[in-house]
XYZ file of C-alpha atoms in Angstrom:
377
model
C 138.963 26.084 50.321
C 140.318 26.533 53.821
C 139.093 30.129 53.825
C 135.651 28.976 52.693
C 135.553 26.364 55.468
C 136.568 28.983 58.004
C 133.700 31.212 56.924
C 131.332 28.252 57.204
C 132.542 27.526 60.741
C 132.142 31.184 61.678
C 128.656 31.151 60.113
C 127.790 28.049 62.100
C 129.001 29.710 65.278
C 126.919 32.792 64.570
C 123.863 30.637 63.961
C 124.486 28.834 67.223
C 124.776 32.127 69.084
C 121.600 33.393 67.425
C 119.784 30.198 68.340
C 120.989 30.463 71.929
C 119.838 34.087 72.125
C 116.465 33.146 70.692
C 116.110 30.357 73.236
C 117.182 32.666 76.046
C 114.676 35.249 74.888
C 111.946 32.617 74.712
C 112.887 31.398 78.179
C 112.715 34.939 79.505
C 109.289 35.376 77.960
C 108.211 32.062 79.435
C 109.387 33.190 82.866
C 107.402 36.409 82.489
C 104.378 34.393 81.414
C 104.659 32.398 84.648
C 103.976 35.497 86.724
C 100.533 34.893 88.144
C 98.268 37.879 87.515
C 95.025 36.067 88.437
C 93.662 36.960 85.009
C 90.408 35.023 85.415
C 89.797 35.739 89.087
C 86.398 37.227 89.902
C 86.025 39.201 93.119
C 84.786 42.274 94.917
C 86.141 45.753 95.712
C 87.031 44.554 99.230
C 89.903 42.483 97.790
C 91.968 45.398 96.468
C 95.642 45.668 97.543
C 98.125 48.578 97.851
C 100.287 49.576 94.889
C 103.410 49.397 97.084
C 103.336 45.588 96.798
C 103.966 45.721 93.053
C 106.386 48.610 92.446
C 109.470 46.402 92.108
C 112.946 47.695 91.271
C 112.860 48.178 87.498
C 112.375 51.736 86.203
C 109.340 51.831 83.903
C 107.106 54.191 81.925
C 103.310 53.924 82.053
C 100.582 55.406 79.874
C 96.824 55.586 79.548
C 95.550 55.696 75.962
C 92.009 57.050 76.221
C 89.575 56.828 73.346
C 87.473 59.795 74.400
C 88.580 61.930 77.328
C 86.207 64.876 77.291
C 83.632 64.097 79.969
C 83.986 64.268 83.739
C 84.005 60.497 84.167
C 87.109 60.275 81.971
C 88.767 63.195 83.757
C 88.249 61.514 87.123
C 89.522 58.203 85.737
C 92.646 59.908 84.395
C 93.244 61.524 87.796
C 92.881 58.135 89.507
C 95.403 56.613 87.078
C 97.917 59.394 87.694
C 97.368 59.273 91.460
C 98.053 55.530 91.545
C 101.122 55.823 89.307
C 102.686 58.404 91.628
C 102.767 55.810 94.402
C 105.656 53.962 92.696
C 109.129 55.556 92.731
C 110.084 53.169 89.926
C 107.543 54.765 87.570
C 109.665 57.417 85.902
C 107.167 58.734 83.353
C 103.370 58.977 83.279
C 101.652 59.768 79.981
C 98.018 60.328 78.976
C 96.646 60.493 75.426
C 93.136 61.435 74.299
C 91.897 60.236 70.902
C 88.875 62.573 71.143
C 86.561 59.911 69.743
C 88.659 59.430 66.586
C 89.549 55.781 65.970
C 92.521 56.597 63.735
C 93.939 58.894 66.406
C 93.432 56.160 69.011
C 95.505 53.831 66.844
C 98.247 56.409 66.243
C 98.314 57.272 69.963
C 99.075 53.647 70.820
C 101.678 53.441 68.058
C 103.344 56.584 69.385
C 103.531 55.175 72.912
C 105.139 52.005 71.570
C 107.697 54.041 69.616
C 108.552 55.876 72.834
C 109.022 52.526 74.597
C 106.336 52.767 77.257
C 106.360 49.602 79.325
C 102.697 49.604 80.387
C 99.843 50.901 78.219
C 96.303 50.940 79.585
C 93.673 51.340 76.865
C 90.046 52.439 76.952
C 89.217 51.246 73.417
C 86.164 53.286 72.457
C 86.780 52.146 68.895
C 86.174 48.537 69.929
C 87.695 45.884 67.676
C 89.162 48.534 65.363
C 91.842 49.255 67.979
C 92.844 45.634 68.577
C 95.419 45.512 65.775
C 97.295 48.436 67.329
C 97.177 46.718 70.715
C 98.504 43.513 69.126
C 101.474 45.346 67.637
C 102.171 47.012 70.976
C 102.060 43.636 72.711
C 104.406 42.048 70.163
C 106.770 44.991 70.695
C 107.016 44.067 74.378
C 104.578 46.476 76.030
C 102.164 45.257 78.694
C 98.832 46.266 77.142
C 95.685 46.156 79.275
C 92.262 47.237 77.994
C 90.146 48.147 81.013
C 86.440 48.418 81.853
C 85.472 46.618 78.651
C 83.775 43.493 79.975
C 85.242 40.032 80.486
C 84.406 38.960 76.920
C 86.198 41.757 75.099
C 87.215 40.598 71.582
C 90.763 39.611 70.812
C 93.178 36.986 72.095
C 94.734 37.326 75.519
C 98.508 36.977 75.371
C 98.572 37.944 71.704
C 96.474 41.081 71.324
C 96.927 42.250 74.917
C 98.216 40.968 78.246
C 94.827 40.714 79.954
C 91.569 42.537 80.587
C 90.833 44.326 83.868
C 87.202 45.207 84.230
C 84.089 45.169 86.253
C 81.764 42.430 85.098
C 79.959 44.723 82.676
C 77.501 41.995 81.793
C 76.726 41.596 85.516
C 76.135 45.365 85.738
C 73.542 44.942 83.016
C 71.900 42.070 84.846
C 71.869 43.829 88.236
C 70.285 47.034 86.930
C 67.847 45.239 84.634
C 66.714 42.926 87.428
C 66.138 45.931 89.697
C 63.939 47.489 86.993
C 62.065 44.244 86.323
C 61.418 43.663 90.023
C 60.037 47.135 90.644
C 57.962 47.190 87.457
C 56.527 43.837 88.515
C 57.642 42.455 85.181
C 55.660 44.829 82.991
C 56.472 48.207 81.424
C 58.233 50.247 78.738
C 61.978 50.826 79.056
C 64.422 53.153 77.302
C 68.094 52.108 77.335
C 70.692 54.872 76.976
C 74.141 53.903 75.682
C 77.320 55.828 74.931
C 79.509 56.263 71.859
C 78.786 54.197 68.713
C 80.314 50.724 68.911
C 81.822 51.142 72.375
C 82.459 47.866 74.246
C 80.859 48.977 77.528
C 77.363 49.588 76.170
C 77.625 46.387 74.117
C 78.645 44.308 77.131
C 75.941 45.791 79.368
C 73.423 44.960 76.637
C 74.309 41.280 76.989
C 73.254 41.458 80.643
C 70.070 43.510 80.365
C 68.840 41.584 77.326
C 69.291 38.341 79.234
C 67.143 39.615 82.114
C 64.441 41.394 80.128
C 64.019 38.312 77.909
C 62.554 36.563 80.955
C 59.772 39.150 81.221
C 57.489 39.226 78.164
C 55.650 42.174 79.699
C 58.751 44.368 79.544
C 59.315 46.142 76.235
C 62.580 47.916 75.414
C 61.296 50.753 73.260
C 64.778 51.676 72.025
C 68.344 50.991 73.023
C 71.115 51.170 73.543
C 70.561 54.681 72.162
C 73.730 56.565 71.174
C 74.363 59.589 73.427
C 78.176 59.886 73.183
C 78.012 60.011 76.996
C 77.401 63.732 76.686
C 74.688 65.243 78.942
C 73.656 67.878 76.378
C 73.311 65.302 73.621
C 71.518 62.954 76.006
C 68.978 65.698 76.703
C 68.365 66.155 72.969
C 68.014 62.415 72.472
C 65.612 61.991 75.377
C 63.523 64.972 74.254
C 63.008 63.190 70.951
C 62.110 59.938 72.685
C 59.598 61.699 74.937
C 57.929 63.194 71.869
C 57.820 59.745 70.287
C 56.571 57.676 73.238
C 53.670 58.547 75.525
C 54.538 55.951 78.151
C 58.041 55.373 79.519
C 58.122 53.420 82.789
C 61.870 53.127 83.327
C 65.160 54.445 81.993
C 68.329 52.361 81.998
C 71.615 54.250 81.552
C 75.265 53.180 81.607
C 76.453 56.668 82.633
C 75.153 58.473 85.702
C 76.216 61.985 84.749
C 74.826 61.476 81.267
C 71.511 60.691 82.924
C 71.272 64.306 84.014
C 70.569 65.393 80.446
C 67.781 62.840 80.149
C 66.293 63.900 83.490
C 66.261 67.545 82.395
C 64.360 66.465 79.298
C 61.649 64.916 81.485
C 61.388 68.112 83.543
C 61.291 70.329 80.433
C 58.548 68.176 78.911
C 56.507 68.242 82.106
C 56.544 64.437 82.214
C 56.708 62.461 85.482
C 60.146 60.954 86.098
C 60.087 57.130 86.112
C 62.315 54.422 87.599
C 65.978 55.116 86.912
C 68.931 52.700 86.872
C 72.399 54.119 86.232
C 75.678 54.854 88.043
C 76.204 57.055 91.057
C 76.981 60.746 90.537
C 76.850 63.713 92.894
C 74.492 65.726 90.697
C 72.249 62.708 90.229
C 71.920 62.192 93.982
C 71.177 65.869 94.582
C 68.628 65.904 91.749
C 66.813 62.928 93.255
C 66.633 64.603 96.651
C 65.184 67.757 95.072
C 62.600 66.023 92.829
C 61.535 62.859 94.646
C 58.561 64.497 96.420
C 57.004 65.679 93.139
C 57.772 62.393 91.363
C 56.723 59.414 93.495
C 57.760 56.934 90.776
C 61.248 58.441 90.579
C 63.251 55.714 92.307
C 66.910 54.961 91.628
C 69.109 51.876 91.582
C 72.756 52.712 90.835
C 76.040 50.846 90.640
C 79.383 52.515 91.353
C 80.885 54.826 88.744
C 83.942 52.532 89.281
C 86.621 54.945 88.088
C 88.915 53.281 90.626
C 89.159 50.147 88.451
C 91.811 51.975 86.423
C 93.988 51.782 89.561
C 93.618 48.007 89.573
C 94.466 47.874 85.859
C 97.633 49.862 86.509
C 98.645 47.618 89.421
C 98.246 44.575 87.173
C 100.304 46.237 84.445
C 103.066 47.293 86.813
C 103.154 43.822 88.377
C 103.530 42.267 84.911
C 106.290 44.692 83.912
C 108.127 44.117 87.197
C 107.663 40.331 87.176
C 105.732 40.333 90.459
C 102.649 38.130 91.024
C 99.353 39.947 91.625
C 96.455 37.926 93.018
C 93.867 40.696 93.124
C 90.698 39.839 91.198
C 90.771 41.008 87.589
C 86.995 40.947 87.109
C 85.027 42.909 89.698
C 81.395 42.249 90.502
C 79.655 45.458 91.533
C 76.552 45.519 93.726
C 74.097 48.403 93.790
C 75.633 51.206 95.836
C 72.389 53.217 95.785
C 68.844 51.865 96.042
C 66.038 54.212 97.036
C 63.739 51.269 97.782
C 66.131 50.112 100.519
C 65.663 50.996 104.182
C 69.456 51.036 104.629
C 70.548 54.697 104.946
C 73.919 53.798 103.400
C 72.137 52.967 100.138
C 70.380 56.310 99.796
C 71.706 58.483 96.929
C 74.660 60.592 98.034
C 74.693 64.372 97.579
C 77.562 66.619 98.682
C 76.795 70.223 97.776
C 80.309 71.288 98.730
C 81.513 69.350 95.675
C 80.985 70.103 91.987
C 77.913 68.473 90.424
C 79.997 66.162 88.249
C 81.919 64.625 91.159
C 81.625 60.860 91.544
C 81.489 60.110 95.242
C 82.389 56.427 94.835
C 85.710 57.315 93.183
C 89.052 56.823 94.900
C 89.782 60.561 94.983
C 89.461 62.621 98.138
C 87.013 65.498 98.492
C 89.843 68.004 98.055
C 91.153 66.185 94.970
C 87.700 66.187 93.384
C 87.273 69.891 94.119
C 90.641 70.727 92.544
C 90.039 68.534 89.502
C 86.529 69.716 88.684
C 86.712 73.377 89.693
């Protein structure tokens, strides 16, 4: 009986130790949760801070899990991520994965990063809600998971499915571009809306904004959209060629990808149709195209927001700050104004064109001219 009692006492001691460890772990998690990351703060690009403030002392591994990395916008975004990560001596490994548009691969990519114990995982979830379960498992495993550029109302539960969202206000992008179109159409006209990959959160979030604006103008008719283009210029040209054959009158085109717009613009030229109002994102080729075609197309005016690749830098700073236990009070939701408006008399708002750079360069990115040349050569 004494031996049995001894085992019971030892068992009780083990339970006490386990309980203490659990409480200590919970306390540690609570302390981490107290790190202020300004998760709901809305602000502007002028409020960005240097990475050096958040590097900390703990050695960490960071990764970007991309859902579809083939186009130039994604390549520039990856380069911005890697450039920002190199600013921290405590970041010992930088990894990039490309799911190539395959949702199952996107899920397995995230699972693989968790298995390799990456501390920070940024995610561009092209698969939308289908990827959330993988993000949830990564979060429960202790990784700081941040979906970026997905809109402030991305599905899922913050703190459970992911740490936080870092994004431009995608809905506001939709409102800004749609209002520009509505104003310059005087509230009446036919609009085509070009989207990206099927089910992607960016096109869906922008749709919330443009639908809200266009609903106020009964004279504006969205003929189709968001039309799937896979954010591929060649596919966008095929899609727009079909739309031009279908509709005799298109007064404006709304796009959520500036470089993708080039395919649609080529379709207008090939069809011999006048180019209408155009709202998109800035791109070097787009600016040069406007300069070359504006004289022959008086209705070809542009209103563009930033390509905002640099937001991935902010997402990484938030992730590193969380992993290092350092507060970060930068805004997490960025409101973007138009960076190009051909109706404006301000020369700074005229479309940019740098012929020393490749056509697919994004001049509003955080990369230098030399970095863009090397990346896109």
